[in-house]
Amino acid sequence: MSKPNLEALSGAGVSIWLDDLSRERLTSGNLDELIRDWNVVGVTTNPTIFAGALSKGESYDEQVRELANRGADTEATIREVTTTDVRNACDKFRDVYTSTNGVDGRVSIEVDPRLAFDTDKTVAEAQDLWKTVDRPNLLVKIPATEAGIPAITKVIAEGISVNVTLIFSVERYEKVMEAYVAGLEQAKANGHDLRSIHSVASFFVSRVDTEIDKRLKAIGTDEATALLGKAALANAWIAYDAFEKTFQGERWEALKAGGANAQRPLWASTGVKDPSYSPTLYVDQLVVADVVNTMPEKTLQAVADSGKITGDTVTGRAAQGQEVFDQLAAVGVDLQDVFVALETEGVEKFEKSWEELLETVTNQLAQLKG
């Protein structure tokens, strides 16, 4: 059965991706249903998602037991299990991938977050994941840390499609887009078909409000309180304006003529953290053509039930966003410090999830052996 709100969102040019993946989703028919009836045209994963999936139920027991009996260690088991899920998800999205000329039907897998501050190891891991999954509709996730920026260029230059993750500030986002364009120029020089290279830039939304709202409440003035819940959308509106400015002009047109695809903004972390906000806030107010919104299932359900999709809510709002930022600075919010804190926390959260994943799989291997 079609979902009118989701149909409207897709019709407005937003690609709906699910921010979750598990063996159970793949084998139960749930993912097939979401593709068929819920307008879902892609999936994103991260270490937290895999840590959660492997800690629940028995879906992975058979494969983990087989790997244990083969003598696989924890790292090899994680690689085998996660790439199997991602490869199978890629296959489920193959028709979407074909029908959209490679724009959608995408599944993302992240490099080991412990490599976030090592360019060369990130590149090597991205290459290995690309070869291991071996599907054209894969996106390898690389964090937008200072060390991740040159890694993006190197990986794109080799013809590997990339999802750049953990972007919080427009300043860093501009560096990400530059890294992508430079990578395409190198890929062209290396003889790669630019039409086959795709990328999205995952711009985090709700976490910005979480961090800034906390600081506004600590300031506590009427002016500060009036800005609660406004920063994340303002940030995204400014980011979209930066996207429009980057993918035009002589330099971009030369690449476009060779078949290059623009790096689409992907709105990430769109589940609302503050229960006083509308559960569809970071969907309704971020509708614009040529973007992705990757949602947890709870948010997807909320949009289907009560989303207010009224057409483009982004174009032309950068000045409004800048006004909010000026007001935030005026009441004493140090935005530079906010973005540094968010990136540090983002990497740490994924590292912690990876450690949890290691612990879960180590225990499973010990229990299932024999």
Short mmCIF file of C-alpha atoms in Angstrom, two decimals, residues 12-252:
data_model
loop_
_atom_site.label_atom_id
_atom_site.label_comp_id
_atom_site.label_asym_id
_atom_site.label_seq_id
_atom_site.Cartn_x
_atom_site.Cartn_y
_atom_site.Cartn_z
CA ALA A 12 9.78 16.57 -4.32
CA GLY A 13 13.14 15.04 -5.25
CA VAL A 14 14.21 13.68 -1.86
CA SER A 15 15.69 10.17 -1.89
CA ILE A 16 14.47 8.28 1.18
CA TRP A 17 17.12 6.00 2.64
CA LEU A 18 16.81 3.86 5.76
CA ASP A 19 19.39 4.43 8.49
CA ASP A 20 19.51 0.82 9.62
CA LEU A 21 20.44 -2.68 8.46
CA SER A 22 20.43 -6.12 10.05
CA ARG A 23 20.41 -9.77 8.99
CA GLU A 24 16.83 -10.00 10.26
CA ARG A 25 15.69 -7.14 7.99
CA LEU A 26 17.29 -8.91 5.06
CA THR A 27 15.87 -12.36 5.70
CA SER A 28 12.41 -11.53 7.08
CA GLY A 29 11.19 -9.66 4.01
CA ASN A 30 11.11 -6.36 5.95
CA LEU A 31 13.61 -4.60 3.68
CA ASP A 32 11.78 -5.86 0.59
CA GLU A 33 8.56 -4.37 1.98
CA LEU A 34 10.20 -1.01 2.71
CA ILE A 35 11.52 -0.87 -0.86
CA ARG A 36 8.17 -1.92 -2.32
CA ASP A 37 5.72 0.07 -0.18
CA TRP A 38 7.65 2.77 1.71
CA ASN A 39 9.64 4.51 -1.06
CA VAL A 40 12.95 3.43 0.51
CA VAL A 41 15.68 3.60 -2.15
CA GLY A 42 18.85 3.11 -0.11
CA VAL A 43 20.36 2.09 3.23
CA THR A 44 23.06 3.55 5.44
CA THR A 45 24.92 1.67 8.16
CA ASN A 46 27.45 2.63 10.80
CA PRO A 47 29.30 0.87 13.63
CA THR A 48 26.46 1.62 16.09
CA ILE A 49 23.91 -0.03 13.79
CA PHE A 50 26.02 -3.17 13.38
CA ALA A 51 26.81 -3.34 17.11
CA GLY A 52 23.07 -3.26 17.82
CA ALA A 53 22.23 -5.82 15.14
CA LEU A 54 24.81 -8.38 16.26
CA SER A 55 23.90 -8.09 19.94
CA LYS A 56 20.24 -9.01 19.31
CA GLY A 57 18.72 -12.36 18.46
CA GLU A 58 20.28 -15.34 16.74
CA SER A 59 20.30 -14.22 13.11
CA TYR A 60 24.09 -14.28 12.91
CA ASP A 61 24.75 -17.45 14.92
CA GLU A 62 25.08 -19.83 11.97
CA GLN A 63 27.60 -17.67 10.12
CA VAL A 64 29.56 -16.83 13.27
CA ARG A 65 29.68 -20.52 14.24
CA GLU A 66 31.01 -21.45 10.80
CA LEU A 67 33.65 -18.71 11.03
CA ALA A 68 34.59 -19.82 14.56
CA ASN A 69 35.10 -23.37 13.32
CA ARG A 70 37.31 -22.06 10.53
CA GLY A 71 39.45 -20.32 13.13
CA ALA A 72 38.50 -16.77 12.15
CA ASP A 73 39.47 -14.09 14.63
CA THR A 74 37.19 -11.30 15.84
CA GLU A 75 38.25 -8.72 13.22
CA ALA A 76 37.88 -11.18 10.33
CA THR A 77 34.47 -12.28 11.62
CA ILE A 78 33.20 -8.70 11.82
CA ARG A 79 34.46 -8.04 8.29
CA GLU A 80 32.80 -11.19 6.94
CA VAL A 81 29.48 -10.67 8.72
CA THR A 82 29.07 -6.96 7.95
CA THR A 83 30.15 -7.20 4.32
CA THR A 84 27.76 -10.15 3.83
CA ASP A 85 24.84 -8.01 5.05
CA VAL A 86 25.89 -5.08 2.89
CA ARG A 87 26.43 -7.24 -0.21
CA ASN A 88 22.99 -8.84 0.21
CA ALA A 89 21.40 -5.41 0.71
CA CYS A 90 23.14 -4.17 -2.45
CA ASP A 91 21.55 -7.07 -4.33
CA LYS A 92 18.09 -6.21 -3.00
CA PHE A 93 18.53 -2.63 -4.23
CA ARG A 94 19.94 -3.62 -7.63
CA ASP A 95 16.72 -2.84 -9.53
CA VAL A 96 16.51 0.61 -7.90
CA TYR A 97 20.17 1.20 -8.75
CA THR A 98 19.57 0.27 -12.39
CA SER A 99 16.34 2.25 -12.79
CA THR A 100 17.91 5.44 -11.31
CA ASN A 101 21.15 5.14 -13.34
CA GLY A 102 23.15 4.55 -10.15
CA VAL A 103 21.87 7.58 -8.26
CA ASP A 104 19.94 5.50 -5.71
CA GLY A 105 19.81 1.84 -4.72
CA ARG A 106 22.88 2.54 -2.61
CA VAL A 107 24.14 0.79 0.53
CA SER A 108 26.86 2.32 2.72
CA ILE A 109 29.51 0.64 4.85
CA GLU A 110 31.93 2.53 7.08
CA VAL A 111 35.69 2.18 7.40
CA ASP A 112 36.89 1.20 10.86
CA PRO A 113 36.31 4.39 12.93
CA ARG A 114 39.59 3.84 14.75
CA LEU A 115 41.29 4.94 11.51
CA ALA A 116 39.53 8.34 11.46
CA PHE A 117 42.78 10.23 12.01
CA ASP A 118 44.98 8.16 9.64
CA THR A 119 44.69 9.05 5.95
CA ASP A 120 46.66 6.16 4.46
CA LYS A 121 44.99 3.45 6.55
CA THR A 122 41.56 4.91 5.73
CA VAL A 123 42.38 4.73 2.00
CA ALA A 124 43.61 1.13 2.32
CA GLU A 125 40.51 0.09 4.26
CA ALA A 126 38.20 1.78 1.73
CA GLN A 127 39.91 -0.07 -1.12
CA ASP A 128 39.60 -3.36 0.74
CA LEU A 129 35.90 -2.86 1.52
CA TRP A 130 35.20 -1.93 -2.11
CA LYS A 131 36.87 -5.14 -3.33
CA THR A 132 35.33 -7.34 -0.63
CA VAL A 133 31.71 -6.24 -1.11
CA ASP A 134 32.25 -6.15 -4.87
CA ARG A 135 29.03 -4.40 -5.83
CA PRO A 136 28.76 -1.24 -7.98
CA ASN A 137 26.02 0.22 -5.75
CA LEU A 138 28.21 0.29 -2.64
CA LEU A 139 29.21 3.56 -0.97
CA VAL A 140 32.23 3.43 1.32
CA LYS A 141 31.83 5.76 4.29
CA ILE A 142 34.79 7.97 5.17
CA PRO A 143 34.60 10.43 8.08
CA ALA A 144 35.11 14.13 7.28
CA THR A 145 37.96 14.54 9.77
CA GLU A 146 41.06 16.52 8.75
CA ALA A 147 42.74 13.19 7.93
CA GLY A 148 39.64 11.99 6.09
CA ILE A 149 39.60 14.89 3.60
CA PRO A 150 42.69 13.80 1.58
CA ALA A 151 41.49 10.19 1.84
CA ILE A 152 38.27 11.19 0.05
CA THR A 153 40.24 12.62 -2.87
CA LYS A 154 42.47 9.54 -3.14
CA VAL A 155 39.58 7.07 -2.99
CA ILE A 156 37.43 8.97 -5.52
CA ALA A 157 40.50 9.19 -7.80
CA GLU A 158 40.50 5.39 -7.90
CA GLY A 159 36.89 5.25 -9.05
CA ILE A 160 35.41 4.22 -5.70
CA SER A 161 32.06 5.75 -4.71
CA VAL A 162 32.03 7.41 -1.29
CA ASN A 163 29.61 8.50 1.44
CA VAL A 164 31.41 11.18 3.46
CA THR A 165 30.13 11.04 7.03
CA LEU A 166 30.26 13.07 10.25
CA ILE A 167 29.98 16.52 8.64
CA PHE A 168 28.75 19.14 11.10
CA SER A 169 29.94 22.56 9.87
CA VAL A 170 29.51 24.27 6.51
CA GLU A 171 33.22 25.13 6.58
CA ARG A 172 34.15 21.45 6.73
CA TYR A 173 31.45 20.60 4.18
CA GLU A 174 33.07 23.00 1.69
CA LYS A 175 36.37 21.11 2.14
CA VAL A 176 34.53 17.83 1.54
CA MET A 177 33.07 19.09 -1.75
CA GLU A 178 36.49 20.37 -2.82
CA ALA A 179 38.01 16.96 -2.00
CA TYR A 180 35.35 15.27 -4.13
CA VAL A 181 35.83 17.59 -7.12
CA ALA A 182 39.62 17.21 -6.91
CA GLY A 183 39.15 13.42 -6.73
CA LEU A 184 37.01 13.47 -9.88
CA GLU A 185 39.65 15.49 -11.72
CA GLN A 186 42.26 12.90 -10.76
CA ALA A 187 39.89 10.04 -11.65
CA LYS A 188 39.43 11.58 -15.10
CA ALA A 189 43.21 11.84 -15.51
CA ASN A 190 43.47 8.19 -14.39
CA GLY A 191 41.08 7.13 -17.15
CA HIS A 192 38.07 6.26 -14.97
CA ASP A 193 34.53 6.60 -16.29
CA LEU A 194 33.18 9.51 -14.25
CA ARG A 195 29.60 8.36 -14.81
CA SER A 196 30.21 5.38 -12.51
CA ILE A 197 31.50 7.46 -9.56
CA HIS A 198 28.88 8.68 -7.09
CA SER A 199 29.09 10.38 -3.72
CA VAL A 200 26.92 11.79 -0.96
CA ALA A 201 27.97 14.12 1.85
CA SER A 202 26.32 13.21 5.15
CA PHE A 203 25.52 16.47 6.90
CA PHE A 204 24.41 15.77 10.48
CA VAL A 205 21.30 17.58 11.66
CA SER A 206 19.70 16.72 15.03
CA ARG A 207 23.00 16.48 16.90
CA VAL A 208 23.63 20.17 16.12
CA ASP A 209 20.42 21.15 17.93
CA THR A 210 21.22 18.81 20.82
CA GLU A 211 24.59 20.46 21.43
CA ILE A 212 23.54 24.06 20.79
CA ASP A 213 20.25 23.77 22.72
CA LYS A 214 22.25 22.54 25.73
CA ARG A 215 24.42 25.67 25.54
CA LEU A 216 21.42 27.97 25.01
CA LYS A 217 19.71 26.54 28.10
CA ALA A 218 22.90 27.15 30.10
CA ILE A 219 22.95 30.79 28.94
CA GLY A 220 19.29 30.99 29.93
CA THR A 221 18.34 34.47 28.68
CA ASP A 222 15.10 35.13 26.79
CA GLU A 223 17.14 35.79 23.64
CA ALA A 224 18.92 32.46 24.01
CA THR A 225 15.72 30.52 24.76
CA ALA A 226 14.07 31.99 21.65
CA LEU A 227 16.73 30.25 19.53
CA LEU A 228 16.10 26.69 20.80
CA GLY A 229 15.59 24.20 17.99
CA LYS A 230 16.63 26.60 15.24
CA ALA A 231 20.35 25.94 14.74
CA ALA A 232 20.27 22.57 12.96
CA LEU A 233 17.91 23.66 10.20
CA ALA A 234 19.75 26.97 9.78
CA ASN A 235 23.01 25.05 9.38
CA ALA A 236 21.48 22.73 6.76
CA TRP A 237 19.96 25.60 4.78
CA ILE A 238 23.36 27.33 4.59
CA ALA A 239 24.95 24.00 3.60
CA TYR A 240 22.51 23.54 0.72
CA ASP A 241 23.38 27.00 -0.56
CA ALA A 242 27.08 26.02 -0.49
CA PHE A 243 26.21 22.87 -2.47
CA GLU A 244 24.44 24.90 -5.15
CA LYS A 245 27.38 27.29 -5.45
CA THR A 246 29.97 24.50 -5.69
CA PHE A 247 28.32 22.45 -8.41
CA GLN A 248 28.17 25.15 -11.06
CA GLY A 249 30.67 27.24 -13.01
CA GLU A 250 33.50 26.41 -15.39
CA ARG A 251 35.40 23.91 -13.26
CA TRP A 252 32.32 21.84 -12.52
#
